[in-house]
PDB file of C-alpha atoms in Angstrom:
ATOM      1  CA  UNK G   1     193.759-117.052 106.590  1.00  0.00           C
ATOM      2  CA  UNK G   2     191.748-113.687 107.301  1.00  0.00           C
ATOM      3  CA  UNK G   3     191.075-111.414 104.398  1.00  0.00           C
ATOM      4  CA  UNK G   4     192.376-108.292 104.334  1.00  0.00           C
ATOM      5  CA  UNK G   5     189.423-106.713 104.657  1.00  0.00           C
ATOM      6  CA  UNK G   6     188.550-107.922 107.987  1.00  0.00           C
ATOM      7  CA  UNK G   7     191.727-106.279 109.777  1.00  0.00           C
ATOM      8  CA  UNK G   8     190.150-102.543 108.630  1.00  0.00           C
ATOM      9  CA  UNK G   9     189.066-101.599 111.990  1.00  0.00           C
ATOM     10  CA  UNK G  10     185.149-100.621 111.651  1.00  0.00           C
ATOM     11  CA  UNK G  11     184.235 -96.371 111.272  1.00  0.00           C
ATOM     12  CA  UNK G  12     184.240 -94.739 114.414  1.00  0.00           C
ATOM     13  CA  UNK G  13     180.953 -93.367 115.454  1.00  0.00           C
ATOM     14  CA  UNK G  14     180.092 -89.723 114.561  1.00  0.00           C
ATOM     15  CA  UNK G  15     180.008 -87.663 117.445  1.00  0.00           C
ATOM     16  CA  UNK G  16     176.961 -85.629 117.385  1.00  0.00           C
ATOM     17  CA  UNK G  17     177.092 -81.791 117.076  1.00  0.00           C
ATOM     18  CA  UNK G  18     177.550 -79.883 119.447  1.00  0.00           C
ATOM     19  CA  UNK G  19     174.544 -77.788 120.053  1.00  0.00           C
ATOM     20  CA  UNK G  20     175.083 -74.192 119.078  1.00  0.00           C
ATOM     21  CA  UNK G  21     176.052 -70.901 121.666  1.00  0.00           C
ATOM     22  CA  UNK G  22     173.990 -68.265 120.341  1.00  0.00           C
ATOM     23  CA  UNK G  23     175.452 -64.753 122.366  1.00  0.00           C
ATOM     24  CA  UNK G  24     172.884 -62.653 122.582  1.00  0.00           C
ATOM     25  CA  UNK G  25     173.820 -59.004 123.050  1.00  0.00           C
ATOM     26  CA  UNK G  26     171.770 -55.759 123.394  1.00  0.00           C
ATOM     27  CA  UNK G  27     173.002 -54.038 120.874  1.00  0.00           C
ATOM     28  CA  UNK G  28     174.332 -50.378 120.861  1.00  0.00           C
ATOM     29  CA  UNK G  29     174.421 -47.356 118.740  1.00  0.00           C
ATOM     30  CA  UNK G  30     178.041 -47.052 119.396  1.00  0.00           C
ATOM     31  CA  UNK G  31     180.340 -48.670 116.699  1.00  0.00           C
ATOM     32  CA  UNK G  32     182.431 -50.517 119.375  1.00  0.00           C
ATOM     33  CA  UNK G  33     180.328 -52.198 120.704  1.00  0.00           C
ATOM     34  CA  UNK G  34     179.749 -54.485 118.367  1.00  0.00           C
ATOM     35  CA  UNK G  35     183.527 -54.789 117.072  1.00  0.00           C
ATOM     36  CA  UNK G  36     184.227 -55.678 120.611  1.00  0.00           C
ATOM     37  CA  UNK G  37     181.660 -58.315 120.731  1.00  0.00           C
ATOM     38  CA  UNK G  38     183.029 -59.615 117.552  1.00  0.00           C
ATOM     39  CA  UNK G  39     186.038 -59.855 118.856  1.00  0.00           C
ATOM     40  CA  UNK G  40     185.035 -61.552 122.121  1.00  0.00           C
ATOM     41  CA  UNK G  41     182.972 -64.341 120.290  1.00  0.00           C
ATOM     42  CA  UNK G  42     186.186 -64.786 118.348  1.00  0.00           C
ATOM     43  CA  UNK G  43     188.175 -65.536 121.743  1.00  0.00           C
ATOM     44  CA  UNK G  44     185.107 -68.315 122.402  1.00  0.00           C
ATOM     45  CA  UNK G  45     185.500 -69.934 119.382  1.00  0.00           C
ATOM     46  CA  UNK G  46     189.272 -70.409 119.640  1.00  0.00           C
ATOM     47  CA  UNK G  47     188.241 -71.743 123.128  1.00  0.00           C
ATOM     48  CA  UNK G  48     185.941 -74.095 121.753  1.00  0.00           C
ATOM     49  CA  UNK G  49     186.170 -74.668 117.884  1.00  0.00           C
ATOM     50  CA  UNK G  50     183.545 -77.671 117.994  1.00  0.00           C
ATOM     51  CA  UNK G  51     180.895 -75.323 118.947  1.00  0.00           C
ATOM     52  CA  UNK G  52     179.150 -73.637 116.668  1.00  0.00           C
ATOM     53  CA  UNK G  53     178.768 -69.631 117.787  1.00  0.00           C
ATOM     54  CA  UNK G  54     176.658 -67.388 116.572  1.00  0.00           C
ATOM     55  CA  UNK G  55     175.673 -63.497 117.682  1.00  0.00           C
ATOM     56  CA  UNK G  56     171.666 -61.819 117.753  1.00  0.00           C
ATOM     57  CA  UNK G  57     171.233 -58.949 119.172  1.00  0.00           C
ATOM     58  CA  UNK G  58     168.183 -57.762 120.923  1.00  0.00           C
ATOM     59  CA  UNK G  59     167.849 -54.381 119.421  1.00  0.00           C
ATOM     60  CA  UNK G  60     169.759 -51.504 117.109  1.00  0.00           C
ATOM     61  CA  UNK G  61     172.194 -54.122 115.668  1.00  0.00           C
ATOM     62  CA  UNK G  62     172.110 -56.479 113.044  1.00  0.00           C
ATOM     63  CA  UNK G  63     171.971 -59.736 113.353  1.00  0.00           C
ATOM     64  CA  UNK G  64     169.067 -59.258 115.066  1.00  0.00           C
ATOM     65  CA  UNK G  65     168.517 -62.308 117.230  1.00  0.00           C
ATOM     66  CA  UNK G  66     165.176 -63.692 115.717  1.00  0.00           C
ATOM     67  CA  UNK G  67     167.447 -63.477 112.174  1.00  0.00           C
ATOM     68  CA  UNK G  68     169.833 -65.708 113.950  1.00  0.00           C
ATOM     69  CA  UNK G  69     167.527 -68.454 115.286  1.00  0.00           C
ATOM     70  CA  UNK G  70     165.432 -68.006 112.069  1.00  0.00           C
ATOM     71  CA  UNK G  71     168.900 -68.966 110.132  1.00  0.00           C
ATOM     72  CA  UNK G  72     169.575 -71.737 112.746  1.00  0.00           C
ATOM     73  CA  UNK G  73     166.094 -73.757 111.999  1.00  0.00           C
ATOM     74  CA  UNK G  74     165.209 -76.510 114.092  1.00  0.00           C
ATOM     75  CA  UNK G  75     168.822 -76.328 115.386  1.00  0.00           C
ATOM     76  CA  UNK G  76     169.343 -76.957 118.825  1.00  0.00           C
ATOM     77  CA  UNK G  77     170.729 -73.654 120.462  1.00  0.00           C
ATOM     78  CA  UNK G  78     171.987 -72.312 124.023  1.00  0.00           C
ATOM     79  CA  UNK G  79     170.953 -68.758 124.557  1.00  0.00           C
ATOM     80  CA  UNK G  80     173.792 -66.930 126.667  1.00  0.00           C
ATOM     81  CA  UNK G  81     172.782 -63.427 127.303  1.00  0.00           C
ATOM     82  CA  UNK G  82     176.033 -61.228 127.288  1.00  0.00           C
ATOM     83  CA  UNK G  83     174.089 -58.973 129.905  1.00  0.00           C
ATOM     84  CA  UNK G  84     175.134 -59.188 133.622  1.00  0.00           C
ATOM     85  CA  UNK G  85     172.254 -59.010 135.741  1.00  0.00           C
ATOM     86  CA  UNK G  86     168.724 -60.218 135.937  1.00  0.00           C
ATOM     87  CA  UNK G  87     165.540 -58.221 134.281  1.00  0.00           C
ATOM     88  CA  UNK G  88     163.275 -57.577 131.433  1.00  0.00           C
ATOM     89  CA  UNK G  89     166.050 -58.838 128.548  1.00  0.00           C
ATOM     90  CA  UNK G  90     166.386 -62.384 130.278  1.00  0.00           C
ATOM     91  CA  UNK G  91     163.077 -62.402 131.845  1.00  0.00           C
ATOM     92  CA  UNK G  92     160.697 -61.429 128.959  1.00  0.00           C
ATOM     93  CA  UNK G  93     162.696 -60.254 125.556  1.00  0.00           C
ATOM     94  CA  UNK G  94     165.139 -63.199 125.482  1.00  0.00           C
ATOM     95  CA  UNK G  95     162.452 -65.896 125.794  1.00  0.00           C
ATOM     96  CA  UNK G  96     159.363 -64.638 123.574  1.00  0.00           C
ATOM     97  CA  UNK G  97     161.907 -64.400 120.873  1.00  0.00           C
ATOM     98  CA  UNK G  98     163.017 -67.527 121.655  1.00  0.00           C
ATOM     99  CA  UNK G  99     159.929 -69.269 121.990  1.00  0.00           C
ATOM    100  CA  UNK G 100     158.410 -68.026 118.531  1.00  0.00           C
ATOM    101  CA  UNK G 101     161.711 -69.145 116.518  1.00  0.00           C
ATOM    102  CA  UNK G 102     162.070 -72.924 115.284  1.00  0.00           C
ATOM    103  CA  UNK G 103     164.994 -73.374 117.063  1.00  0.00           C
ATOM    104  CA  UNK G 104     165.229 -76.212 120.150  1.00  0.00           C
ATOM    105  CA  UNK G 105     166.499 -73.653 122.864  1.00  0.00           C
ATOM    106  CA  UNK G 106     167.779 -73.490 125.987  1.00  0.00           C
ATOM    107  CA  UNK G 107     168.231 -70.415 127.651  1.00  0.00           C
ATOM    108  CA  UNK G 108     171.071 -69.374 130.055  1.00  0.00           C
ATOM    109  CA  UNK G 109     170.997 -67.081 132.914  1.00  0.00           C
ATOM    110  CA  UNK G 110     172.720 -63.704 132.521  1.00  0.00           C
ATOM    111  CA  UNK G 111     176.291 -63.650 133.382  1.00  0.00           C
ATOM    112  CA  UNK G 112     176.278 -62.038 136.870  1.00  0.00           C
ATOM    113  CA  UNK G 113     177.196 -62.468 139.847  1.00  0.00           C
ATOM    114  CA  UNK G 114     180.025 -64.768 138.938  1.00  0.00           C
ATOM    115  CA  UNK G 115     183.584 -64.299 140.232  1.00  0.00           C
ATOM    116  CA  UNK G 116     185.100 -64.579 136.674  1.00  0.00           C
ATOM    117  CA  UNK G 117     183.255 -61.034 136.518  1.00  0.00           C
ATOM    118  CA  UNK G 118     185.286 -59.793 139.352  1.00  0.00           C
ATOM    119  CA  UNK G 119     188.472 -61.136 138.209  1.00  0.00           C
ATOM    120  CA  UNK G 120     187.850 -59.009 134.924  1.00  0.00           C
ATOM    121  CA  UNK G 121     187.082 -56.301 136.508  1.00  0.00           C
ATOM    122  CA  UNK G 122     190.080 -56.120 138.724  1.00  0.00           C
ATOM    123  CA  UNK G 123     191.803 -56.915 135.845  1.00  0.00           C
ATOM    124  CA  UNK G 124     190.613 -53.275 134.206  1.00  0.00           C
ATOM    125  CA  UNK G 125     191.300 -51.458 137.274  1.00  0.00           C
ATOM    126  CA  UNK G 126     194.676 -52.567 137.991  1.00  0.00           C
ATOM    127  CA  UNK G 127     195.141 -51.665 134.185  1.00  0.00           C
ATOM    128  CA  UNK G 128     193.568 -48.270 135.089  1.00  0.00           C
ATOM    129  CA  UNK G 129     196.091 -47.705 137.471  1.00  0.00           C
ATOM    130  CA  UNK G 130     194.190 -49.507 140.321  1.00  0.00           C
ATOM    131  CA  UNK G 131     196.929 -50.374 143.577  1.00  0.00           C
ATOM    132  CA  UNK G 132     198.672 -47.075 143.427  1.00  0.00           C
ATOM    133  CA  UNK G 133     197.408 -45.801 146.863  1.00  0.00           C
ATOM    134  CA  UNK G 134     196.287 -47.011 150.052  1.00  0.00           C
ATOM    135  CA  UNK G 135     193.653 -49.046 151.067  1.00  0.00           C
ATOM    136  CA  UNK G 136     192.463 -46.764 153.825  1.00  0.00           C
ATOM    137  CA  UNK G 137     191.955 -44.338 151.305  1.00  0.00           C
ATOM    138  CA  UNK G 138     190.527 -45.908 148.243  1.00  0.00           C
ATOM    139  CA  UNK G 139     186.883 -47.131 146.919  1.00  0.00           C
ATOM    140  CA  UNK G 140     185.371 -48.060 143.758  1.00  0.00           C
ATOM    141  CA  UNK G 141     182.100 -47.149 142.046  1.00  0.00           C
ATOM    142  CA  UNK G 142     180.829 -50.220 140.649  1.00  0.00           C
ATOM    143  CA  UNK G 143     178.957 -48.559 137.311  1.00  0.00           C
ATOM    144  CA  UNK G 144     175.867 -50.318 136.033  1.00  0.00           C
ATOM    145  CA  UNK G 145     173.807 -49.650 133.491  1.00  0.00           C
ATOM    146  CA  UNK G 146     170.630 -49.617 135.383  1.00  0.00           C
ATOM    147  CA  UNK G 147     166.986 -51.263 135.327  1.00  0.00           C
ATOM    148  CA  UNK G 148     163.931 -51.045 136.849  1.00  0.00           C
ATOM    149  CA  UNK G 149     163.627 -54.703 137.812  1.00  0.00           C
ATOM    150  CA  UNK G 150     164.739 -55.460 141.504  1.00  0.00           C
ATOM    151  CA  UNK G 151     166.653 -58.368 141.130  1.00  0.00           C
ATOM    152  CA  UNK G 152     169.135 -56.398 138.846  1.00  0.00           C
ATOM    153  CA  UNK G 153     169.934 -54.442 141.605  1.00  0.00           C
ATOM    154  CA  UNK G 154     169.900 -57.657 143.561  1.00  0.00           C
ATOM    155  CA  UNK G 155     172.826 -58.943 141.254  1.00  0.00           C
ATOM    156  CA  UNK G 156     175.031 -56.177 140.997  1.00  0.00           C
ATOM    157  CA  UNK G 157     175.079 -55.454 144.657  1.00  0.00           C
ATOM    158  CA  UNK G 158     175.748 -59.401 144.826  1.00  0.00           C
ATOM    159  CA  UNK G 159     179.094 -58.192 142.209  1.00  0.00           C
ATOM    160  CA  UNK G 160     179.852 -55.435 144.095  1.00  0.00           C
ATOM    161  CA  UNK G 161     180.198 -57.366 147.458  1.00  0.00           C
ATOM    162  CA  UNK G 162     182.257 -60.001 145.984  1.00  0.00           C
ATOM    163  CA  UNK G 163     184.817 -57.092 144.260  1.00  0.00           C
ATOM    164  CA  UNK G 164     185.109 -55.538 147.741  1.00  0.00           C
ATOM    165  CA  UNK G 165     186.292 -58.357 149.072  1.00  0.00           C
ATOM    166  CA  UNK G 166     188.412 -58.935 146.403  1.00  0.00           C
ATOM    167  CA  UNK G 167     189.910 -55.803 146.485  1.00  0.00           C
ATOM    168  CA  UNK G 168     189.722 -55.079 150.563  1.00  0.00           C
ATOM    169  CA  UNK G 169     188.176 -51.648 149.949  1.00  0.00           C
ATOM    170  CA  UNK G 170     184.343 -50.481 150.103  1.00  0.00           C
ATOM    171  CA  UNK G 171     182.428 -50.839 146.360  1.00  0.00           C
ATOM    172  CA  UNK G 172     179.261 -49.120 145.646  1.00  0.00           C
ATOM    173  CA  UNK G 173     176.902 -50.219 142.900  1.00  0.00           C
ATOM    174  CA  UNK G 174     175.571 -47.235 141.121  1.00  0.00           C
ATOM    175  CA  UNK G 175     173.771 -47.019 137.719  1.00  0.00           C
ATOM    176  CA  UNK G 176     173.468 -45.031 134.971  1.00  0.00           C
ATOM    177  CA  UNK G 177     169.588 -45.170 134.255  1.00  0.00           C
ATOM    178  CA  UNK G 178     166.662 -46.723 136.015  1.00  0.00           C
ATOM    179  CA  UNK G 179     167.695 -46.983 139.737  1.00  0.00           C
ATOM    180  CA  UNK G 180     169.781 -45.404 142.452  1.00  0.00           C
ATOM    181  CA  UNK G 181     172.389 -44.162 143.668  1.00  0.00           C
ATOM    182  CA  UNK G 182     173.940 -42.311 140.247  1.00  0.00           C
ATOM    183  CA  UNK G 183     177.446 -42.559 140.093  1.00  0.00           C
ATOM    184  CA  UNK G 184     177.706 -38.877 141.157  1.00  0.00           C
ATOM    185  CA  UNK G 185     175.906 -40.086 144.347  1.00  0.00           C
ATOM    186  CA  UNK G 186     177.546 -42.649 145.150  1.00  0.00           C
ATOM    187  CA  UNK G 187     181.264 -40.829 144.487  1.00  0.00           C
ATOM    188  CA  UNK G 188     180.188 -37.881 146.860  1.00  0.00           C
ATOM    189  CA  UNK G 189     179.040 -40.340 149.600  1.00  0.00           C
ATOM    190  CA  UNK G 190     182.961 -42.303 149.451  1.00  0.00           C
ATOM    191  CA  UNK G 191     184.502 -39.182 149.659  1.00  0.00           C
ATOM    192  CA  UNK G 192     182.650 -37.895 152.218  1.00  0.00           C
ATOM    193  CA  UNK G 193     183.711 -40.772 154.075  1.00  0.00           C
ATOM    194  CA  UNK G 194     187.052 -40.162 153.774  1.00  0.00           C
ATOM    195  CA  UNK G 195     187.457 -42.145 150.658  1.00  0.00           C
ATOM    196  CA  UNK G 196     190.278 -39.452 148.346  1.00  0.00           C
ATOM    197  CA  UNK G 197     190.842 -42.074 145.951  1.00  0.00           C
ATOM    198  CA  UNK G 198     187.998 -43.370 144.358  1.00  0.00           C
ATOM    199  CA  UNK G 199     187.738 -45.493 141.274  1.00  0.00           C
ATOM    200  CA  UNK G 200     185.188 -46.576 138.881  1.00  0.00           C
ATOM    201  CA  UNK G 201     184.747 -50.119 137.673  1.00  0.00           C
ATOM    202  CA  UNK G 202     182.992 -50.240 134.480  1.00  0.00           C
ATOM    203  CA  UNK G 203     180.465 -52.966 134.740  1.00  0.00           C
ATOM    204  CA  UNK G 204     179.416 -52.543 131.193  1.00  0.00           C
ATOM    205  CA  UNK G 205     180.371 -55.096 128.973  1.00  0.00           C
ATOM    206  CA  UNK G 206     181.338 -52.982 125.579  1.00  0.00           C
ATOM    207  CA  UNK G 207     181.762 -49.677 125.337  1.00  0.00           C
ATOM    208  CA  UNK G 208     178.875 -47.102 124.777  1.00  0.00           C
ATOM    209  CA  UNK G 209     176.964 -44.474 126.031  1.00  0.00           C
ATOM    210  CA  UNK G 210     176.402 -44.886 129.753  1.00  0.00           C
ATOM    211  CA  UNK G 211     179.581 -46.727 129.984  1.00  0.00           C
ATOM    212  CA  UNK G 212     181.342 -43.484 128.226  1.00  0.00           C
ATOM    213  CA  UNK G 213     178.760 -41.261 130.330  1.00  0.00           C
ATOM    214  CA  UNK G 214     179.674 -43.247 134.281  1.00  0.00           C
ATOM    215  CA  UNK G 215     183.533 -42.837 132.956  1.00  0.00           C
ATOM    216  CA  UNK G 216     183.377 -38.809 132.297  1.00  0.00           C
ATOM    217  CA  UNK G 217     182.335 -38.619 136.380  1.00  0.00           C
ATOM    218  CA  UNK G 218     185.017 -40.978 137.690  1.00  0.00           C
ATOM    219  CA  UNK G 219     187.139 -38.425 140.156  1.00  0.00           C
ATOM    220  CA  UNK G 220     190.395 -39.989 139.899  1.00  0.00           C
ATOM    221  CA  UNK G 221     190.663 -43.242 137.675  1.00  0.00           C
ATOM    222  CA  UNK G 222     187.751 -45.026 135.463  1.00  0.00           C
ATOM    223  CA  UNK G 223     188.285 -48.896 134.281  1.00  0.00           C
ATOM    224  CA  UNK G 224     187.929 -49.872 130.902  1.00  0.00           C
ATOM    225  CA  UNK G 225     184.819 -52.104 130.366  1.00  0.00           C
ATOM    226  CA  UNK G 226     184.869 -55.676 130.745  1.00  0.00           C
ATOM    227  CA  UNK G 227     185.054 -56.221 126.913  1.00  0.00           C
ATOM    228  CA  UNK G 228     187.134 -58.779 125.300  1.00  0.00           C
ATOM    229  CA  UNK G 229     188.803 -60.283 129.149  1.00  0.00           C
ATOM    230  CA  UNK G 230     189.398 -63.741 128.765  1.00  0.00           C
ATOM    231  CA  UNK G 231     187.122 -64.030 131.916  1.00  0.00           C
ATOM    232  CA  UNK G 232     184.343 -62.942 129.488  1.00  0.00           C
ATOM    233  CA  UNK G 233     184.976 -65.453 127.182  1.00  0.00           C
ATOM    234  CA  UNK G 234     185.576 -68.399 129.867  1.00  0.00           C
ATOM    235  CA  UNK G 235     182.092 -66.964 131.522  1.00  0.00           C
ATOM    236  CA  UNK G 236     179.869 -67.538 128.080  1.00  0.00           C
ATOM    237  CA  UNK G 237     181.325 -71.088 128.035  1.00  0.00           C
ATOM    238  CA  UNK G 238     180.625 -72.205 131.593  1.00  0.00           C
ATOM    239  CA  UNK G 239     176.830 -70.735 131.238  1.00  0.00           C
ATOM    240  CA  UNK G 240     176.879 -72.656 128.164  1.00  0.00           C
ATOM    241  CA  UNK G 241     177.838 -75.951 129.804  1.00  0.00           C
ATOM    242  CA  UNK G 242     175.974 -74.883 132.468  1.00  0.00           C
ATOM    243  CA  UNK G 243     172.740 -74.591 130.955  1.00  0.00           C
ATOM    244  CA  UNK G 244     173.425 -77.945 128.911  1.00  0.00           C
ATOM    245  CA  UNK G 245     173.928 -79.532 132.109  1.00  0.00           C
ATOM    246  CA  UNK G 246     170.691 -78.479 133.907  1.00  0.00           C
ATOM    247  CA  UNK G 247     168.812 -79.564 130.468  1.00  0.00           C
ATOM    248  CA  UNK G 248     169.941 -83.397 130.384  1.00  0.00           C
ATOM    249  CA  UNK G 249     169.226 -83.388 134.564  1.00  0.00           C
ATOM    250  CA  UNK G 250     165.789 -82.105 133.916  1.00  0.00           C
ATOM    251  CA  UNK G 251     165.533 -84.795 130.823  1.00  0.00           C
ATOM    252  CA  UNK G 252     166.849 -87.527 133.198  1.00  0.00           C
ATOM    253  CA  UNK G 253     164.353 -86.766 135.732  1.00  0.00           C
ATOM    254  CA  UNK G 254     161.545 -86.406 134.055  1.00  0.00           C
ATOM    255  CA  UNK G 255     162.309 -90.295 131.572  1.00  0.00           C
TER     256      UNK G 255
END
C-alpha cells in the first residue's frame, strides 16, 4: 500500500521573475509632472502586478535614472522611454546611462508613432470639446515639444498623419522648441485655409511648460496632455513585451 507521502504531488517549479520595466521619464520642473507619472506607473502595475516597475528620470527629478539601475544591481531591466519620438534621450542619454549601470538592460524604442497614441489623443480632444463643428471647418495642431534631431520630426509627422486620418480633418505637427513650424505658425496657416475651428492636441505626455506654453495659443479648444490614458499605460507594456521579444529572437539566432 503507498505511503502517504507519495500521493503529495511534487512543488511546482518557480517561475522566474519577471524582468523589471524601468519608465524612464525626462523629468520636469513642474510639480505635475511627476504626480502624473506616478500615477500612470500605478495604472501599469495594476495591469501587470508580476512585473516589477520602477521610475528614473533623465534630468531635474529624483529618482534619477542611474539611482534606479544603481538600486536594481545586476537586475535584468527593460528601459521604456516615456518620450514619444526619436532623438538625443533614446539615442545617446538613455543608453550611456544604461550601459555604465550594473543592470542587464534592454532598451525600448520611444513610444511614437503608435496608434494607441492617437487613440489617447482623440480621447483628450473629444474631452476638450473635440466633434462640436464640422469637418469642413476644423483642424488640429498636433503640439510637440521639439528637437533638433530629424527623425523626431520624422515621428511626429508619422502621429500626425495617422490622427488625421483618424479624425478626417488636416493635423499639423508643430513644436514648441527646436524645429518648425511653432504652433502660432502652423494655427495661422489652417486658418488661412479656411480652417475657423482649429484645435490643439497636446502631444506632451505630462503637463509642463511647453505643454502649458502650446495650450495658451490654441484659438478655440486645447487637449489635455496624454497623461494618465489607459492607452499610455497599455503602450509602456507592449514596448515592454516588445523589446523582450526582439531580445530572446536575437538570443535564438545568435545560439
Amino acid at each position: 500500500m503507498p505511503s502517504q507521502l507519495s500521493l503529495v504531488p511534487p512543488p511546482a517549479p518557480r517561475r522566474p521573475a519577471a524582468p523589471a520595466l524601468v519608465v524612464v521619464a525626462h523629468g520636469s520642473r513642474d510639480p505635475r509632472a511627476l504626480s502624473t507619472v506616478s500615477a500612470l506607473l500605478d495604472r501599469v502595475r495594476a495591469l501587470r502586478p508580476d512585473v516589477p516597475v520602477h521610475l528614473g528620470h533623465i534630468e531635474l527629478n529624483a529618482p534619477l535614472l542611474p539611482d534606479t539601475l544603481a538600486a536594481l544591481g545586476d537586475t535584468e531591466a527593460v528601459l521604456v522611454p516615456l518620450l514619444l519620438s526619436r532623438g538625443y534621450h533614446v539615442k545617446q542619454d538613455i543608453p550611456e546611462m544604461a550601459a555604465a549601470s550594473r543592470a542587464r538592460t534592454h532598451l525600448a524604442g520611444p513610444l511614437g508613432p503608435h496608434p494607441l497614441l492617437v487613440d489617447a489623443l482623440q480621447a483628450r480632444l473629444l474631452e476638450a470639446g473635440w466633434g462640436a463643428t464640422p469637418r469642413s471647418s476644423s483642424a488640429v495642431v498636433l503640439a510637440a515639444a521639439g528637437s533638433r534631431d530629424p527623425d523626431a520630426k520624422t515621428d511626429t509627422a508619422r502621429t500626425a498623419h495617422l490622427l488625421a486620418a483618424r479624425l478626417g480633418v488636416p493635423v499639423v505637427p508643430a513644436y514648441a522648441s527646436a524645429a518648425t513650424p511653432t504652433v502660432d505658425t502652423a494655427v495661422r496657416t489652417l486658418l488661412a485655409r479656411g480652417r475657423r475651428h482649429v484645435a490643439l492636441a497636446s502631444y506632451f505626455t505630462a503637463p509642463g511648460r511647453f505643454a502649458t506654453e502650446c495650450a495658451r495659443k490654441a484659438p478655440w479648444t486645447a487637449a489635455a496632455p496624454l497623461g494618465t490614458h489607459p492607452s499610455m499605460a497599455q503602450l509602456l507594456l507592449h514596448r515592454y513585451e516588445e523589446t523582450l521579444a526582439n531580445a530572446a529572437s536575437r538570443e535564438l539566432a545568435s545560439a
